[in-house]
CSV table of C-alpha atoms and ligand atoms in Angstrom, one decimal:
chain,number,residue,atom,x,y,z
A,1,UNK,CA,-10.5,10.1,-29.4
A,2,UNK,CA,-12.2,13.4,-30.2
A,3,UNK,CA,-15.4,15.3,-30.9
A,4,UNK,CA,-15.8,18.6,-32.3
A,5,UNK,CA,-17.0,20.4,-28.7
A,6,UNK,CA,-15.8,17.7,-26.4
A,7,UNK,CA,-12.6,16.3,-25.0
A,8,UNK,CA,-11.6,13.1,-25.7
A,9,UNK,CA,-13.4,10.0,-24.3
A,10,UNK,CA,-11.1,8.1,-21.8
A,11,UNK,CA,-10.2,4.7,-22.7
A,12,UNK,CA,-10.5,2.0,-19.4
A,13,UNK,CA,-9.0,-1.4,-20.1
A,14,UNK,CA,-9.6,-4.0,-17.6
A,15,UNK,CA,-7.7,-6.7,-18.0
A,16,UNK,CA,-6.6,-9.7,-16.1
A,17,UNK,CA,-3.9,-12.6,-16.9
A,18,UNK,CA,-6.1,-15.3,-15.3
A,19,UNK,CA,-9.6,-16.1,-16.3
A,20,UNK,CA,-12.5,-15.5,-14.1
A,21,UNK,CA,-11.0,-13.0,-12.0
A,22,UNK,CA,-14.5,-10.5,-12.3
A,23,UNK,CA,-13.5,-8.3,-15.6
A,24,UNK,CA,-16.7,-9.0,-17.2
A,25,UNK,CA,-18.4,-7.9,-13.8
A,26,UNK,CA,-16.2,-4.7,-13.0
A,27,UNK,CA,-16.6,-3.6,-16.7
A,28,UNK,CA,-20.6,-4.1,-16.7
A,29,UNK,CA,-20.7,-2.4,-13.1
A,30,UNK,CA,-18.7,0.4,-14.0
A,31,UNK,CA,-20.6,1.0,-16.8
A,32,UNK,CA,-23.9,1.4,-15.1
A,33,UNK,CA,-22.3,3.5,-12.2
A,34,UNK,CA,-20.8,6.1,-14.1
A,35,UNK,CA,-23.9,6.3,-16.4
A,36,UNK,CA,-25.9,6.4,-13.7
A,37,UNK,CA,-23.5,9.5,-12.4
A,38,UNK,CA,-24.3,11.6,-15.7
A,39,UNK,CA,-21.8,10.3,-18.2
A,40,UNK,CA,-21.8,8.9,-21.7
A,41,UNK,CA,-20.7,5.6,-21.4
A,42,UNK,CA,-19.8,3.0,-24.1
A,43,UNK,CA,-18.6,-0.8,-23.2
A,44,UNK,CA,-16.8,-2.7,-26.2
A,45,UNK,CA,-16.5,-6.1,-25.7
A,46,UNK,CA,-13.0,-7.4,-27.1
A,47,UNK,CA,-13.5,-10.7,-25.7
A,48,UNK,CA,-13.7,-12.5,-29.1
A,49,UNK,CA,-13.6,-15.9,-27.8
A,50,UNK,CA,-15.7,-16.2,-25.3
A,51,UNK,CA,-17.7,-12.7,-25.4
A,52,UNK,CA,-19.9,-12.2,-22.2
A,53,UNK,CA,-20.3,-8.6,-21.7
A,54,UNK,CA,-24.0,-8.4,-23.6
A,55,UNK,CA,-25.7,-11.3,-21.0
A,56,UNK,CA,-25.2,-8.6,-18.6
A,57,UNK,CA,-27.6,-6.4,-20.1
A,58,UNK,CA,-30.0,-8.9,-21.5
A,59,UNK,CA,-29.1,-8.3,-25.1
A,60,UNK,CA,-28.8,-11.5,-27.8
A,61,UNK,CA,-27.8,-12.3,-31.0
A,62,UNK,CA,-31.5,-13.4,-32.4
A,63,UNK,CA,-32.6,-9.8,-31.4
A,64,UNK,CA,-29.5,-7.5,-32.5
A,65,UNK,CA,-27.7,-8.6,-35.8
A,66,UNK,CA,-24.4,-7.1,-35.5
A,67,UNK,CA,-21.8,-7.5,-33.7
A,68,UNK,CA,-18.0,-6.4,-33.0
A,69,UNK,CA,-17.4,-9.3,-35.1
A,70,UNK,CA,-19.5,-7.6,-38.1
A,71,UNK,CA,-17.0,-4.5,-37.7
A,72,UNK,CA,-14.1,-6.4,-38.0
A,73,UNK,CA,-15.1,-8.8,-41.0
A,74,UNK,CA,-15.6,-5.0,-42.6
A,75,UNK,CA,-19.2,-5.5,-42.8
A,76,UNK,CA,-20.5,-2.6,-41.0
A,77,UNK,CA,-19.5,0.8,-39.1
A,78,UNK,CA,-19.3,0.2,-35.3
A,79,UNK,CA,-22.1,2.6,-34.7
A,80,UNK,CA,-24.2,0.5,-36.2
A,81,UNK,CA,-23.4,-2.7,-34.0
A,82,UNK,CA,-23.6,-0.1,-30.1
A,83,UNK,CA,-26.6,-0.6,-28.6
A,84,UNK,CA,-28.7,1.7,-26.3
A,85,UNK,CA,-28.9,-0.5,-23.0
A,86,UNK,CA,-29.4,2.9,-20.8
A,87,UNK,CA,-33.1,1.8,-20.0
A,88,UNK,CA,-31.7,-1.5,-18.6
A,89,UNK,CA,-30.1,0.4,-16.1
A,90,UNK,CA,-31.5,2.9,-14.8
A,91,UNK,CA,-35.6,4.4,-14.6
A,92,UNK,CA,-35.9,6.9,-17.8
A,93,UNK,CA,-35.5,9.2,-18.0
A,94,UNK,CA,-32.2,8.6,-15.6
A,95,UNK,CA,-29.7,11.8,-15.1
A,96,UNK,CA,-29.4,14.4,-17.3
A,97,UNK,CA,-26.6,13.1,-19.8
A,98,UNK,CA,-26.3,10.2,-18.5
A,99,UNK,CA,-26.3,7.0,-21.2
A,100,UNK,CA,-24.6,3.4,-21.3
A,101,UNK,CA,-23.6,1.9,-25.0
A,102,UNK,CA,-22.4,-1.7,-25.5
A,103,UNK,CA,-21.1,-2.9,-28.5
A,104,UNK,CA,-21.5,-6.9,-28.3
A,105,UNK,CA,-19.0,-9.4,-29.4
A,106,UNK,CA,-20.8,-12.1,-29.8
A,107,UNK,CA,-20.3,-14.5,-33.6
A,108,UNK,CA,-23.8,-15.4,-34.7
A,109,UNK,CA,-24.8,-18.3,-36.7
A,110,UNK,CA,-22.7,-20.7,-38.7
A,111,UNK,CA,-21.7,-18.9,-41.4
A,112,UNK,CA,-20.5,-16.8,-39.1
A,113,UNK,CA,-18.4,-19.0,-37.0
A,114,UNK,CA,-16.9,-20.2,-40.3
A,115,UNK,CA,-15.3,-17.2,-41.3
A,116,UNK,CA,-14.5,-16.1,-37.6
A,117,UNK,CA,-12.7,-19.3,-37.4
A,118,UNK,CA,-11.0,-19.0,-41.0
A,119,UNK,CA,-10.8,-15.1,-41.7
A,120,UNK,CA,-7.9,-13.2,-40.9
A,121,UNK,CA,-8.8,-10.2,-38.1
A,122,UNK,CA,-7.1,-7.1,-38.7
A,123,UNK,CA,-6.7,-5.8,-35.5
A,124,UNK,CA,-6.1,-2.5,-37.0
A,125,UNK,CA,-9.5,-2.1,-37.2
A,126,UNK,CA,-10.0,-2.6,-33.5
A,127,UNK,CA,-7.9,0.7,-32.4
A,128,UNK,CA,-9.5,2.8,-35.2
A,129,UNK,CA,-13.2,1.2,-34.3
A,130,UNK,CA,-12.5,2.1,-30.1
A,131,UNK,CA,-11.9,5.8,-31.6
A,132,UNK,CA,-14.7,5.7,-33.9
A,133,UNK,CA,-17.0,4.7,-31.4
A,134,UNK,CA,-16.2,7.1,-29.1
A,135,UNK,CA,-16.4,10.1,-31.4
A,136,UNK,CA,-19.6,8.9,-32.8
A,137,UNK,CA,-21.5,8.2,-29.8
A,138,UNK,CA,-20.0,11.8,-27.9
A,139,UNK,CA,-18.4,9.8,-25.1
A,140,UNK,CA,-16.6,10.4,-22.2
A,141,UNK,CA,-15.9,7.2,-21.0
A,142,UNK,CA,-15.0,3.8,-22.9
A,143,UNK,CA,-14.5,0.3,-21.0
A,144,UNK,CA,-13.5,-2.2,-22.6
A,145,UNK,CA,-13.4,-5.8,-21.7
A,146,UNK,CA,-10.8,-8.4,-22.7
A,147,UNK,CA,-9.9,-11.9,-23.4
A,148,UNK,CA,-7.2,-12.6,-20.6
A,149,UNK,CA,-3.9,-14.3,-21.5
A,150,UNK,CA,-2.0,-13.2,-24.1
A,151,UNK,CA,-3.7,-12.4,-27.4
A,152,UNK,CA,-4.1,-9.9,-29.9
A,153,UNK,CA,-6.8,-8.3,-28.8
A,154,UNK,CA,-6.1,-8.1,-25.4
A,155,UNK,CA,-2.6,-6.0,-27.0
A,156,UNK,CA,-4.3,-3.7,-28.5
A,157,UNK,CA,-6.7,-3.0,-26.0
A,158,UNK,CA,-4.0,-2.6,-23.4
A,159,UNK,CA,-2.0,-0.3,-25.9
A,160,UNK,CA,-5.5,2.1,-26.3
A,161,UNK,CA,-6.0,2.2,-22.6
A,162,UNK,CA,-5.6,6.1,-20.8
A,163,UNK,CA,-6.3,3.8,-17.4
A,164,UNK,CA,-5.2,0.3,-17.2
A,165,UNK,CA,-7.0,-1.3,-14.6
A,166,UNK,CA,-5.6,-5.3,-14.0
A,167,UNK,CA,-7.1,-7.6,-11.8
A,168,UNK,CA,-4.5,-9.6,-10.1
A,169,UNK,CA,-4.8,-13.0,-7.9
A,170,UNK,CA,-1.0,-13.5,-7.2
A,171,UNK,CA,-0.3,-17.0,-8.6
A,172,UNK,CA,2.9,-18.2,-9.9
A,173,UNK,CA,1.3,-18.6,-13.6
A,174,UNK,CA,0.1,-14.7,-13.3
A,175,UNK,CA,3.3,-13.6,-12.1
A,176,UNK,CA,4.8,-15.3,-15.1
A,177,UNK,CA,2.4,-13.7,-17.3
A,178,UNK,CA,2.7,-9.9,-16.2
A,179,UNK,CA,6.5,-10.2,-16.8
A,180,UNK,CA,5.5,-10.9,-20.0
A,181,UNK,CA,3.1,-8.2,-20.7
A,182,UNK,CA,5.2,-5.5,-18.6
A,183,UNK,CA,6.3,-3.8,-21.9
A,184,UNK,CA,2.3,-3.3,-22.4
A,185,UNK,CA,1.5,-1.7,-19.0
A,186,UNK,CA,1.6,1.9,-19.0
A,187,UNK,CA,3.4,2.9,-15.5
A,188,UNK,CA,2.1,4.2,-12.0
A,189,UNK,CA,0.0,7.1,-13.6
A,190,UNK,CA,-2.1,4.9,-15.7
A,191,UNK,CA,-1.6,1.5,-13.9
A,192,UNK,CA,-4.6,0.5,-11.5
A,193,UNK,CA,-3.7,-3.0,-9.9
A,194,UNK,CA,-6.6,-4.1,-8.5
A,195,UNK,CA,-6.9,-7.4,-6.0
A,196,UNK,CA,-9.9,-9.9,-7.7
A,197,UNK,CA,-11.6,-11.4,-4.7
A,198,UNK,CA,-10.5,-13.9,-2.9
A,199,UNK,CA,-12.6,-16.0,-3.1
A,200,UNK,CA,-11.5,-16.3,-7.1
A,201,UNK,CA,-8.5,-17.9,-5.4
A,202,UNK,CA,-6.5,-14.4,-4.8
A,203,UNK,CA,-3.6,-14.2,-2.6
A,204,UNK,CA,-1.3,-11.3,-1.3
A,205,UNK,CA,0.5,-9.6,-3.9
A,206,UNK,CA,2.1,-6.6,-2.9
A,207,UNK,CA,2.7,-4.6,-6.4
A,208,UNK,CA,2.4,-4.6,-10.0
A,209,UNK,CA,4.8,-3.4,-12.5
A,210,UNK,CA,6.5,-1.8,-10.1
A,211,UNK,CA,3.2,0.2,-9.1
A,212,UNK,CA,1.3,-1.2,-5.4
A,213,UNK,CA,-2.0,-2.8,-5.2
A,214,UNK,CA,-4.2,-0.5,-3.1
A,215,UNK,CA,-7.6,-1.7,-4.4
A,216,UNK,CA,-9.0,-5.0,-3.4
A,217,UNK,CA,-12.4,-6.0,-4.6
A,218,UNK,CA,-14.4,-8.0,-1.6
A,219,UNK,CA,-16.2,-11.4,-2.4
A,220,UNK,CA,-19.8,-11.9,-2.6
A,221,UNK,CA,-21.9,-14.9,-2.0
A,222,UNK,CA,-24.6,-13.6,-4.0
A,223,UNK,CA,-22.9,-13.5,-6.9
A,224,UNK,CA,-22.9,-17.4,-6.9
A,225,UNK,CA,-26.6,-17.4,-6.2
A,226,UNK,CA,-27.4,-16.4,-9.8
A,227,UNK,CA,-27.9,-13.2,-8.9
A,228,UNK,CA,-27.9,-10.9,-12.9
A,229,UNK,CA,-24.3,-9.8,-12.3
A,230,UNK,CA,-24.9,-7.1,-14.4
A,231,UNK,CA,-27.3,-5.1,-12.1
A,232,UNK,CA,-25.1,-6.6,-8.7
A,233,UNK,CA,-24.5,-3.0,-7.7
A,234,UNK,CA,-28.2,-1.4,-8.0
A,235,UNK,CA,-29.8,-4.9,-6.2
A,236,UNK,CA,-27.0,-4.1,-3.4
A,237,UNK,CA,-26.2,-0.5,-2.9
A,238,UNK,CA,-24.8,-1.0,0.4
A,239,UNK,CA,-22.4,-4.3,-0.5
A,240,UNK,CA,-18.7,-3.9,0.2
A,241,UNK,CA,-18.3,-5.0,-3.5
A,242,UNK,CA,-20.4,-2.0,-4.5
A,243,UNK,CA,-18.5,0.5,-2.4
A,244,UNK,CA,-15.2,-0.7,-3.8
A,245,UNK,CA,-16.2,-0.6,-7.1
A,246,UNK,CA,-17.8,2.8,-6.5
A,247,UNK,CA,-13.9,3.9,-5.7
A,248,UNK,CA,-12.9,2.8,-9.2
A,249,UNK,CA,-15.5,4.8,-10.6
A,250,UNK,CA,-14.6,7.9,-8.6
A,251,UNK,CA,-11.0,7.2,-9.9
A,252,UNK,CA,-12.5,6.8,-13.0
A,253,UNK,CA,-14.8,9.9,-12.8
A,254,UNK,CA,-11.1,12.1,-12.0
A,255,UNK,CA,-9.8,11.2,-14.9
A,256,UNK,CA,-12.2,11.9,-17.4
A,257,UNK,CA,-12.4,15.6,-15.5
A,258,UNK,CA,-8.7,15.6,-16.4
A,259,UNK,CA,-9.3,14.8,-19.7
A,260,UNK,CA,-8.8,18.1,-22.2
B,1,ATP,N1,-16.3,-10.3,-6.3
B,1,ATP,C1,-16.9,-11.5,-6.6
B,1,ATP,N2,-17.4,-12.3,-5.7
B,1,ATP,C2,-17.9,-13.5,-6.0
B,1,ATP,N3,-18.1,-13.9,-7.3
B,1,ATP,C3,-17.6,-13.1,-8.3
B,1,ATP,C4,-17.0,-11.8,-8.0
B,1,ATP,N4,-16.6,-11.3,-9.2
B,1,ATP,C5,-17.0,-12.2,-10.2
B,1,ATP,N5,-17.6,-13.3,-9.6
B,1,ATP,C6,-18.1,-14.4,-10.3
B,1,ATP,O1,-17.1,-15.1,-10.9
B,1,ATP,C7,-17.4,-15.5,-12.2
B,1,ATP,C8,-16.5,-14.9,-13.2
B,1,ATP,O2,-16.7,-13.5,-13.3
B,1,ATP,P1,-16.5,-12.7,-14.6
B,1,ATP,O3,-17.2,-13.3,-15.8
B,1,ATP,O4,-16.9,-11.2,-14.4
B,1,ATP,O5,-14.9,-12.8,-14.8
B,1,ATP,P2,-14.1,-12.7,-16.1
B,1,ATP,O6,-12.7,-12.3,-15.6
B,1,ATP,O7,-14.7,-11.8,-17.1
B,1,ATP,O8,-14.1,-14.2,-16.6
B,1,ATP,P3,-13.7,-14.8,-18.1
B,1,ATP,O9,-12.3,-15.1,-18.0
B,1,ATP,O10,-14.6,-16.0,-18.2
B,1,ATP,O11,-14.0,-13.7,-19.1
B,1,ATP,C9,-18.9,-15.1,-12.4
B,1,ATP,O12,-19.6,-16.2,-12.1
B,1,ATP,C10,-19.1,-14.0,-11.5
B,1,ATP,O13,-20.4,-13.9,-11.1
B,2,MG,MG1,-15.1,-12.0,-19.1
């Protein structure tokens, strides 16, 4: 993933066998705390099915016609469907490089859904679009979200990942599932296991793959108040969720300094 000048964005792919486990959240909060530290940020959402990513940021389908789904029915570049959501997140004109792209998964209308439903994806596309994207938008970082389970998408965006962050809640079903998505997890240097709260029904689970669990992401009440998940870490600076999430980032940050 290259621009002439630059080095090569790094891919983050959090993923998670279990729904609900907080990728949509950690993915939208990254996002605005590395922009918000000066980087060029773009979030892809590869959650086909149920695509949440955009209500984060206030963006919908009756305002913004494309869509990831647009890219893959060959419709359109994925430029075209990444949209500027820097102004969301931050008072302009924010730090000095600093920017937050989101390309939006959502399936709009029911023409639409009918070919979603009854057109063949090539999922090709996805791994050439993730590079595309972060050539044409000069980026340092991409995060992508993901469908959890097993699927497709959720393969390749595992297999495009330079940091693999999963969020883990130790049931029986999950430890089922990561035997069976082992051969897609990249190993201690790029392998982030990362406890989902516990109040998402997470219990002790020691290691991942082989590599420990050091990260453990705190629950918060306001979360379930209907607070806009999306800005959770600028309306609470000082949360425990912020400050572990924060850590990811700096992780995050290290690797992209790596990067060459
Ligand atoms: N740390 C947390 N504490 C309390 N609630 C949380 C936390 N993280 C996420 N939630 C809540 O849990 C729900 C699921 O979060 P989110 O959508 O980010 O998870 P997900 O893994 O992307 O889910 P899905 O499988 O539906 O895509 C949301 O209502 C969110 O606000
Ligand atoms: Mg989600």
């Amino acid at each position: 993933v290259t621009a002439p000048g630059r080095p090569p964005a790094t891919v983050v792919t959090v993923y998670s066998w279990s729904g609900g486990t907080g990728r949509t959240l950690t993915v939208a909060s990254l996002g605005l705390l590395l922009a918000a530290r000066g980087l060029r940020v773009g979030m892809l959402d590869t959650d086909l099915a149920a695509p949440a990513l955009h209500t984060h940021f206030g963006l919908a389908p009756g305002d913004h016609p494309l869509s990831l789904a647009d890219y893959l029915f060959g419709d359109t570049e994925i430029e075209a469907a990444a949209y500027e959501v820097t102004g969301a997140v931050m008072p302009s004109p924010g730090p000095p490089g600093g920017a937050l792209l989101l390309v939006p998964s959502w399936v709009d209308g029911a023409d639409e859904l009918g070919h979603a439903l009854s057109r063949h994806v090539d999922l090709g596309l996805l791994t050439d679009g993730i590079d595309r994207f972060a050539r044409e938008a000069a980026l340092d970082v991409v995060l992508l979200d993901t469908q959890n389970g097993l699927n497709r998408s959720a393969v390749v965006a595992l297999l495009a990942a330079d940091l693999q962050l999963l969020l883990v809640t130790g049931s029986t079903a999950e430890l089922e599932g990561m035997v069976l998505i082992e051969p897609l997890l990249a190993g201690a240097e790029r392998v982030v296991p990362v406890l989902a709260a516990p109040g998402r029904g997470a219990t002790a689970v020691g290691a991942v793959a082989g590599v420990q669990v050091t990260a453990a992401l705190p629950y918060a009440t306001e979360l379930q108040r209907g607070v806009h998940s999306g800005q959770f870490v600028q309306a609470h600076p000082s949360h425990p969720l912020t400050a572990r999430l924060g850590e990811l980032a700096d992780r995050i940050e290290h690797r992209v300094a790596a990067q060459v």
